[in-house]
Amino acid sequence: MLSRLSLLALIFAFFTLANAQFQFFGDMFGHPQQQQQQPSGGQQWAMHAESLSCSEYLCPDTLLCVKRPIDCPCPIVQDVKCVVPDAQEVGGGTRLCIRGGTNCAQVEKLAKKFTK
């Protein structure tokens, strides 16, 4: 016959294995314990953008509120902002950010070449 100590050890081992099995099945069926999902960087950015109040245009890369999309600043301070005018909309255009200390002359030259 088993001694009391052996019997207690056997019962303890049984409950430990049973608990491990239930934990496995709980995790397998989508019920993990003490795991909370943290929002990713993109989700945090989107939640922050939604919390801002802007009655006109919210720049997607800087989250500044401006009157028109071409009024958005470049996201990197060292970049130069160039505006390519829109042939169909007066006052409209496309904003380009150029890196490298150059000016907008080359962009304007290319814009004229492709709008002919």
GROMACS .gro file of C-alpha atoms in nm, residues 26-35:
model
   10
   26GLY     CA    1  -0.802   2.733  -2.294
   27ASP     CA    2  -0.517   2.881  -2.496
   28MET     CA    3  -0.600   2.666  -2.796
   29PHE     CA    4  -0.961   2.785  -2.807
   30GLY     CA    5  -0.873   3.152  -2.777
   31HIS     CA    6  -0.904   3.210  -2.404
   32PRO     CA    7  -0.551   3.298  -2.298
   33GLN     CA    8  -0.510   3.419  -1.944
   34GLN     CA    9  -0.362   3.761  -1.870
   35GLN     CA   10  -0.278   3.852  -2.229
   0.00000   0.00000   0.00000
